[in-house]
PDB file of C-alpha atoms in Angstrom:
ATOM      1  CA  MET G 288     -75.913-121.420-296.073  1.00 44.00           C
ATOM      2  CA  THR G 289     -79.176-121.227-294.126  1.00 43.00           C
ATOM      3  CA  LYS G 290     -79.789-122.968-290.822  1.00 46.00           C
ATOM      4  CA  LYS G 291     -83.058-122.449-288.930  1.00 48.00           C
ATOM      5  CA  SER G 292     -83.582-119.056-290.641  1.00 50.00           C
ATOM      6  CA  HIS G 293     -80.108-117.967-289.620  1.00 53.00           C
ATOM      7  CA  LEU G 294     -77.612-116.908-292.280  1.00 50.00           C
ATOM      8  CA  SER G 295     -73.926-117.689-292.136  1.00 56.00           C
ATOM      9  CA  GLY G 296     -71.173-117.926-294.680  1.00 56.00           C
ATOM     10  CA  ILE G 297     -69.543-115.839-297.410  1.00 54.00           C
ATOM     11  CA  VAL G 298     -71.318-114.258-300.341  1.00 56.00           C
ATOM     12  CA  GLY G 299     -68.971-112.302-302.594  1.00 57.00           C
ATOM     13  CA  PRO G 300     -67.263-109.592-300.500  1.00 60.00           C
ATOM     14  CA  ILE G 301     -69.725-110.117-297.602  1.00 67.00           C
ATOM     15  CA  VAL G 302     -69.536-112.516-294.668  1.00 66.00           C
ATOM     16  CA  THR G 303     -72.483-113.213-292.351  1.00 69.00           C
ATOM     17  CA  TYR G 304     -72.409-114.948-288.989  1.00 66.00           C
ATOM     18  CA  GLN G 305     -74.200-115.296-285.679  1.00 66.00           C
ATOM     19  CA  LEU G 306     -73.094-113.288-282.639  1.00 66.00           C
ATOM     20  CA  ASN G 307     -75.114-113.452-279.403  1.00 67.00           C
ATOM     21  CA  GLY G 308     -78.198-114.539-281.332  1.00 64.00           C
ATOM     22  CA  GLN G 309     -77.933-111.691-283.829  1.00 69.00           C
ATOM     23  CA  ASN G 310     -77.181-111.887-287.528  1.00 67.00           C
ATOM     24  CA  VAL G 311     -74.023-109.905-288.245  1.00 66.00           C
ATOM     25  CA  VAL G 312     -73.027-108.802-291.734  1.00 67.00           C
ATOM     26  CA  ARG G 313     -69.642-107.292-292.561  1.00 68.00           C
ATOM     27  CA  SER G 314     -67.332-106.918-295.478  1.00 67.00           C
ATOM     28  CA  LEU G 315     -64.361-109.197-295.873  1.00 63.00           C
ATOM     29  CA  PRO G 316     -61.004-107.688-294.949  1.00 64.00           C
ATOM     30  CA  SER G 317     -59.040-106.751-298.019  1.00 63.00           C
ATOM     31  CA  LYS G 318     -55.989-108.877-298.714  1.00 62.00           C
ATOM     32  CA  ARG G 319     -52.828-106.998-297.882  1.00 65.00           C
ATOM     33  CA  LYS G 320     -50.550-106.740-300.872  1.00 72.00           C
ATOM     34  CA  LYS G 321     -47.011-107.948-300.416  1.00 80.00           C
ATOM     35  CA  GLN G 322     -44.698-104.952-300.166  1.00 79.00           C
ATOM     36  CA  SER G 323     -41.669-104.718-302.396  1.00 80.00           C
ATOM     37  CA  PRO G 324     -38.132-104.310-300.993  1.00 79.00           C
ATOM     38  CA  LYS G 325     -38.206-100.698-302.196  1.00 84.00           C
ATOM     39  CA  GLN G 326     -41.415-100.012-300.271  1.00 85.00           C
ATOM     40  CA  LEU G 327     -40.082-101.725-297.157  1.00 86.00           C
ATOM     41  CA  SER G 328     -36.887 -99.689-297.475  1.00 87.00           C
ATOM     42  CA  GLN G 329     -38.830 -96.418-297.553  1.00 89.00           C
ATOM     43  CA  ILE G 330     -40.963 -97.454-294.591  1.00 90.00           C
ATOM     44  CA  THR G 331     -37.868 -98.344-292.552  1.00 90.00           C
ATOM     45  CA  LYS G 332     -36.101 -95.097-293.453  1.00 92.00           C
ATOM     46  CA  MET G 333     -39.132 -93.000-292.557  1.00 93.00           C
ATOM     47  CA  LYS G 334     -39.632 -94.781-289.220  1.00 92.00           C
ATOM     48  CA  GLU G 335     -36.008 -94.322-288.152  1.00 91.00           C
ATOM     49  CA  THR G 336     -35.932 -90.707-289.318  1.00 93.00           C
ATOM     50  CA  ILE G 337     -39.090 -89.734-287.450  1.00 92.00           C
ATOM     51  CA  GLU G 338     -37.818 -91.454-284.306  1.00 91.00           C
ATOM     52  CA  PHE G 339     -34.488 -89.632-284.584  1.00 91.00           C
ATOM     53  CA  LEU G 340     -36.150 -86.228-285.007  1.00 93.00           C
ATOM     54  CA  ARG G 341     -38.618 -86.762-282.176  1.00 88.00           C
ATOM     55  CA  GLY G 342     -36.367 -85.220-279.542  1.00 84.00           C
ATOM     56  CA  ILE G 343     -35.140 -82.219-281.566  1.00 92.00           C
ATOM     57  CA  ARG G 344     -38.283 -80.804-283.145  1.00 91.00           C
ATOM     58  CA  PRO G 345     -37.813 -77.435-281.345  1.00 92.00           C
ATOM     59  CA  ILE G 346     -34.343 -77.146-282.919  1.00 95.00           C
ATOM     60  CA  VAL G 347     -35.131 -78.030-286.538  1.00 95.00           C
ATOM     61  CA  LYS G 348     -38.114 -75.698-286.409  1.00 93.00           C
ATOM     62  CA  PHE G 349     -35.567 -72.862-286.537  1.00 95.00           C
ATOM     63  CA  SER G 350     -32.426 -74.533-287.916  1.00 96.00           C
ATOM     64  CA  TYR G 351     -34.327 -75.363-291.118  1.00 96.00           C
ATOM     65  CA  PRO G 352     -36.147 -72.066-291.706  1.00 94.00           C
ATOM     66  CA  SER G 353     -38.720 -72.002-294.491  1.00 88.00           C
ATOM     67  CA  ASP G 354     -40.407 -69.182-296.372  1.00 85.00           C
ATOM     68  CA  ASN G 355     -42.920 -71.624-297.808  1.00 86.00           C
ATOM     69  CA  PRO G 356     -46.207 -71.601-295.839  1.00 83.00           C
ATOM     70  CA  PHE G 357     -46.862 -75.218-296.885  1.00 86.00           C
ATOM     71  CA  THR G 358     -43.785 -76.699-295.260  1.00 89.00           C
ATOM     72  CA  ASN G 359     -41.808 -76.363-292.036  1.00 93.00           C
ATOM     73  CA  GLY G 360     -38.465 -77.129-290.457  1.00 94.00           C
ATOM     74  CA  HIS G 361     -39.389 -80.645-289.406  1.00 94.00           C
ATOM     75  CA  VAL G 362     -40.390 -81.573-292.963  1.00 94.00           C
ATOM     76  CA  LEU G 363     -37.202 -80.068-294.409  1.00 95.00           C
ATOM     77  CA  ALA G 364     -34.975 -81.818-291.848  1.00 96.00           C
ATOM     78  CA  ARG G 365     -36.744 -85.103-292.471  1.00 95.00           C
ATOM     79  CA  SER G 366     -36.232 -84.766-296.231  1.00 95.00           C
ATOM     80  CA  SER G 367     -32.537 -84.010-295.740  1.00 96.00           C
ATOM     81  CA  ILE G 368     -32.007 -87.098-293.576  1.00 95.00           C
ATOM     82  CA  LEU G 369     -33.961 -89.398-295.884  1.00 94.00           C
ATOM     83  CA  ARG G 370     -31.948 -88.127-298.840  1.00 94.00           C
ATOM     84  CA  ASN G 371     -28.468 -88.234-297.327  1.00 94.00           C
ATOM     85  CA  ALA G 372     -28.152 -90.351-294.194  1.00 94.00           C
ATOM     86  CA  PHE G 373     -28.959 -93.905-295.305  1.00 93.00           C
ATOM     87  CA  GLU G 374     -26.651 -96.405-296.953  1.00 91.00           C
ATOM     88  CA  GLY G 375     -27.104 -99.955-298.196  1.00 88.00           C
ATOM     89  CA  THR G 376     -30.210-101.780-299.332  1.00 83.00           C
ATOM     90  CA  TYR G 377     -33.094-103.276-297.399  1.00 81.00           C
ATOM     91  CA  PRO G 378     -32.923-105.217-295.100  1.00 79.00           C
ATOM     92  CA  ASP G 379     -29.299-104.168-294.541  1.00 85.00           C
ATOM     93  CA  LEU G 380     -29.890-100.421-294.267  1.00 86.00           C
ATOM     94  CA  ILE G 381     -27.420 -98.348-292.274  1.00 91.00           C
ATOM     95  CA  PHE G 382     -28.343 -95.036-290.638  1.00 91.00           C
ATOM     96  CA  ASP G 383     -25.104 -93.076-291.007  1.00 93.00           C
ATOM     97  CA  PHE G 384     -25.142 -90.443-288.256  1.00 93.00           C
ATOM     98  CA  SER G 385     -22.133 -88.694-289.793  1.00 94.00           C
ATOM     99  CA  LYS G 386     -24.278 -87.743-292.806  1.00 95.00           C
ATOM    100  CA  VAL G 387     -26.998 -86.092-290.704  1.00 95.00           C
ATOM    101  CA  GLU G 388     -27.189 -82.313-291.006  1.00 96.00           C
ATOM    102  CA  LEU G 389     -29.139 -80.596-288.228  1.00 96.00           C
ATOM    103  CA  SER G 390     -29.223 -77.248-289.992  1.00 97.00           C
ATOM    104  CA  SER G 391     -29.697 -76.016-293.544  1.00 96.00           C
ATOM    105  CA  ALA G 392     -26.983 -73.364-293.056  1.00 96.00           C
ATOM    106  CA  THR G 393     -23.836 -73.721-295.189  1.00 95.00           C
ATOM    107  CA  LYS G 394     -21.329 -72.191-292.724  1.00 96.00           C
ATOM    108  CA  SER G 395     -20.568 -73.646-289.300  1.00 96.00           C
ATOM    109  CA  GLY G 396     -18.132 -71.053-287.945  1.00 95.00           C
ATOM    110  CA  ILE G 397     -16.245 -73.932-286.261  1.00 96.00           C
ATOM    111  CA  THR G 398     -12.587 -74.718-286.938  1.00 96.00           C
ATOM    112  CA  SER G 399     -12.173 -77.741-284.656  1.00 96.00           C
ATOM    113  CA  ILE G 400     -13.624 -79.649-281.733  1.00 95.00           C
ATOM    114  CA  SER G 401     -11.434 -81.410-279.170  1.00 93.00           C
ATOM    115  CA  ALA G 402     -13.025 -83.912-276.830  1.00 89.00           C
ATOM    116  CA  SER G 403     -11.587 -85.432-273.683  1.00 85.00           C
ATOM    117  CA  SER G 404     -13.367 -87.599-271.142  1.00 77.00           C
ATOM    118  CA  ASP G 405     -13.012 -89.496-267.920  1.00 75.00           C
ATOM    119  CA  HIS G 406     -15.424 -91.718-266.014  1.00 72.00           C
ATOM    120  CA  THR G 407     -17.651 -88.830-264.950  1.00 78.00           C
ATOM    121  CA  GLN G 408     -17.300 -85.964-267.407  1.00 84.00           C
ATOM    122  CA  LEU G 409     -16.859 -85.143-271.079  1.00 86.00           C
ATOM    123  CA  ASN G 410     -15.181 -81.864-272.023  1.00 90.00           C
ATOM    124  CA  LEU G 411     -15.509 -80.212-275.437  1.00 92.00           C
ATOM    125  CA  ASP G 412     -13.088 -77.489-276.487  1.00 94.00           C
ATOM    126  CA  ILE G 413     -14.610 -75.709-279.491  1.00 95.00           C
ATOM    127  CA  LEU G 414     -12.384 -73.446-281.598  1.00 95.00           C
ATOM    128  CA  LEU G 415     -14.343 -70.957-283.680  1.00 96.00           C
ATOM    129  CA  ASP G 416     -13.265 -69.387-286.963  1.00 95.00           C
ATOM    130  CA  LYS G 417     -11.493 -66.053-286.937  1.00 91.00           C
ATOM    131  CA  GLY G 418     -13.840 -63.223-287.708  1.00 88.00           C
ATOM    132  CA  ILE G 419     -16.995 -65.022-286.565  1.00 92.00           C
ATOM    133  CA  ASP G 420     -19.624 -62.826-284.947  1.00 91.00           C
ATOM    134  CA  LYS G 421     -19.141 -63.457-281.212  1.00 90.00           C
ATOM    135  CA  ASN G 422     -21.855 -61.060-280.090  1.00 90.00           C
ATOM    136  CA  GLY G 423     -24.204 -63.054-277.863  1.00 91.00           C
ATOM    137  CA  LEU G 424     -23.405 -66.461-279.380  1.00 94.00           C
ATOM    138  CA  SER G 425     -24.419 -69.713-277.727  1.00 96.00           C
ATOM    139  CA  ILE G 426     -23.435 -73.297-278.434  1.00 97.00           C
ATOM    140  CA  VAL G 427     -25.874 -76.171-278.779  1.00 96.00           C
ATOM    141  CA  VAL G 428     -24.793 -79.801-278.406  1.00 95.00           C
ATOM    142  CA  VAL G 429     -27.039 -82.664-279.526  1.00 94.00           C
ATOM    143  CA  HIS G 430     -25.908 -85.971-278.031  1.00 91.00           C
ATOM    144  CA  GLU G 431     -26.862 -89.490-279.107  1.00 88.00           C
ATOM    145  CA  SER G 432     -25.362 -91.768-276.481  1.00 82.00           C
ATOM    146  CA  GLY G 433     -25.783 -95.014-278.396  1.00 75.00           C
ATOM    147  CA  ARG G 434     -28.471 -96.356-276.078  1.00 63.00           C
ATOM    148  CA  GLU G 435     -30.948 -93.614-275.255  1.00 66.00           C
ATOM    149  CA  ALA G 436     -32.915 -90.867-276.972  1.00 73.00           C
ATOM    150  CA  LEU G 437     -31.256 -87.685-278.161  1.00 86.00           C
ATOM    151  CA  GLN G 438     -30.322 -85.160-275.508  1.00 88.00           C
ATOM    152  CA  THR G 439     -29.918 -81.447-276.231  1.00 92.00           C
ATOM    153  CA  TYR G 440     -27.709 -79.087-274.244  1.00 92.00           C
ATOM    154  CA  SER G 441     -27.477 -75.325-274.673  1.00 94.00           C
ATOM    155  CA  TYR G 442     -24.590 -73.187-273.365  1.00 94.00           C
ATOM    156  CA  GLY G 443     -24.351 -69.418-273.329  1.00 90.00           C
ATOM    157  CA  PRO G 444     -24.708 -66.732-274.410  1.00 92.00           C
ATOM    158  CA  PHE G 445     -20.946 -66.481-273.905  1.00 91.00           C
ATOM    159  CA  SER G 446     -18.982 -63.352-273.200  1.00 87.00           C
ATOM    160  CA  TYR G 447     -16.408 -62.198-275.737  1.00 85.00           C
ATOM    161  CA  ARG G 448     -13.326 -64.434-275.934  1.00 85.00           C
ATOM    162  CA  LYS G 449     -10.285 -63.213-277.795  1.00 86.00           C
ATOM    163  CA  ASP G 450      -8.776 -66.675-278.354  1.00 89.00           C
ATOM    164  CA  ASN G 451     -11.996 -68.059-279.941  1.00 92.00           C
ATOM    165  CA  HIS G 452     -11.956 -71.111-277.625  1.00 93.00           C
ATOM    166  CA  TYR G 453     -15.212 -72.115-275.944  1.00 93.00           C
ATOM    167  CA  GLU G 454     -15.463 -75.006-273.494  1.00 93.00           C
ATOM    168  CA  VAL G 455     -18.566 -76.983-272.542  1.00 92.00           C
ATOM    169  CA  ASP G 456     -18.949 -79.975-270.214  1.00 91.00           C
ATOM    170  CA  LEU G 457     -21.335 -82.928-270.281  1.00 86.00           C
ATOM    171  CA  ILE G 458     -21.863 -85.449-267.495  1.00 80.00           C
ATOM    172  CA  ARG G 459     -20.992 -88.978-268.572  1.00 69.00           C
ATOM    173  CA  GLN G 460     -23.743 -91.473-267.790  1.00 62.00           C
ATOM    174  CA  ASN G 461     -23.298 -95.198-267.175  1.00 60.00           C
ATOM    175  CA  SER G 462     -25.865 -95.860-269.920  1.00 63.00           C
ATOM    176  CA  HIS G 463     -23.569 -94.537-272.648  1.00 70.00           C
ATOM    177  CA  GLY G 464     -22.895 -97.052-275.391  1.00 75.00           C
ATOM    178  CA  PRO G 465     -19.498 -97.914-276.901  1.00 81.00           C
ATOM    179  CA  VAL G 466     -19.926 -95.179-279.541  1.00 85.00           C
ATOM    180  CA  GLN G 467     -21.370 -91.745-278.847  1.00 86.00           C
ATOM    181  CA  HIS G 468     -22.512 -89.270-281.513  1.00 90.00           C
ATOM    182  CA  PHE G 469     -22.483 -85.484-281.239  1.00 93.00           C
ATOM    183  CA  TRP G 470     -23.587 -82.507-283.281  1.00 96.00           C
ATOM    184  CA  VAL G 471     -22.376 -79.036-282.311  1.00 97.00           C
ATOM    185  CA  MET G 472     -23.968 -75.831-283.592  1.00 97.00           C
ATOM    186  CA  VAL G 473     -23.351 -72.155-283.015  1.00 97.00           C
ATOM    187  CA  LEU G 474     -26.606 -70.415-282.131  1.00 97.00           C
ATOM    188  CA  TYR G 475     -27.514 -66.723-281.962  1.00 96.00           C
ATOM    189  CA  PRO G 476     -30.543 -66.935-279.642  1.00 94.00           C
ATOM    190  CA  LEU G 477     -31.718 -63.333-280.052  1.00 92.00           C
ATOM    191  CA  ARG G 478     -32.478 -63.979-283.712  1.00 91.00           C
ATOM    192  CA  MET G 479     -32.820 -67.790-283.405  1.00 93.00           C
ATOM    193  CA  GLU G 480     -30.182 -68.389-286.062  1.00 96.00           C
ATOM    194  CA  TYR G 481     -28.430 -71.753-286.144  1.00 97.00           C
ATOM    195  CA  LEU G 482     -25.219 -72.201-288.096  1.00 97.00           C
ATOM    196  CA  LYS G 483     -24.271 -75.464-289.816  1.00 97.00           C
ATOM    197  CA  SER G 484     -23.937 -78.486-287.535  1.00 97.00           C
ATOM    198  CA  CYS G 485     -20.573 -80.199-287.026  1.00 97.00           C
ATOM    199  CA  TYR G 486     -20.640 -83.931-286.317  1.00 96.00           C
ATOM    200  CA  PHE G 487     -18.140 -86.022-284.403  1.00 91.00           C
ATOM    201  CA  SER G 488     -18.157 -89.333-282.562  1.00 90.00           C
ATOM    202  CA  LEU G 489     -16.339 -90.857-279.631  1.00 84.00           C
ATOM    203  CA  SER G 490     -15.531 -94.526-279.319  1.00 83.00           C
ATOM    204  CA  GLU G 491     -14.262 -96.416-276.305  1.00 76.00           C
ATOM    205  CA  ASN G 492     -11.468 -97.734-278.533  1.00 78.00           C
ATOM    206  CA  GLU G 493     -10.196 -94.263-279.485  1.00 73.00           C
ATOM    207  CA  PRO G 494      -7.522 -92.398-277.555  1.00 66.00           C
ATOM    208  CA  SER G 495      -8.483 -89.352-275.513  1.00 72.00           C
ATOM    209  CA  PRO G 496      -8.334 -86.491-276.225  1.00 82.00           C
ATOM    210  CA  LYS G 497      -9.599 -86.536-279.814  1.00 89.00           C
ATOM    211  CA  THR G 498      -9.653 -83.555-282.176  1.00 93.00           C
ATOM    212  CA  VAL G 499     -11.718 -83.191-285.342  1.00 93.00           C
ATOM    213  CA  TYR G 500     -11.132 -80.354-287.821  1.00 95.00           C
ATOM    214  CA  TYR G 501     -13.807 -78.797-290.009  1.00 95.00           C
ATOM    215  CA  SER G 502     -13.851 -76.600-293.067  1.00 90.00           C
ATOM    216  CA  ASP G 503     -16.786 -74.967-294.796  1.00 79.00           C
TER     217      ASP G 503
END
């Protein structure tokens, strides 16, 4: 419509209006298409995966090595989580931490992990496989406390231990949730080689100590 030589209104994909005495012309915003449950599922999975990986990018850079110049460890780790770690259908998706692999390696070198805790400290006793290379090995622990972002702890390199037992301690924070999630990896820092991650969880309802056994 025209009013005193001023244009306003909608003509096709164009809208005109007055702003501070000036004629303004702009295109109409495109109507957003309604997203399908499948699309919403993928968006949710991607958002949660990226958020999870945010704190461990330096790890997956090396724990998911790639010979392809067009990809990297973060992309490979993200693909692994999207493929394996989600259960259910949107909007009832479940991020299953126990299905998360923090390394593309197929051997962990870990026989068992025993965890005991009190009000101030968490102790992990890690038993390594017989015959594992113990030359300069370190141990990396990734901790998801149930309420905060991922925390990464590195221990070592350790001196040679005949009994294959390695102990590490974490300080227990008051912000820990009722369930805590852990991933433990053997690392050879001189060559930046990560072995397969071993997952375990601790719940306030479980007895302490707790031992989890692994087999490759």
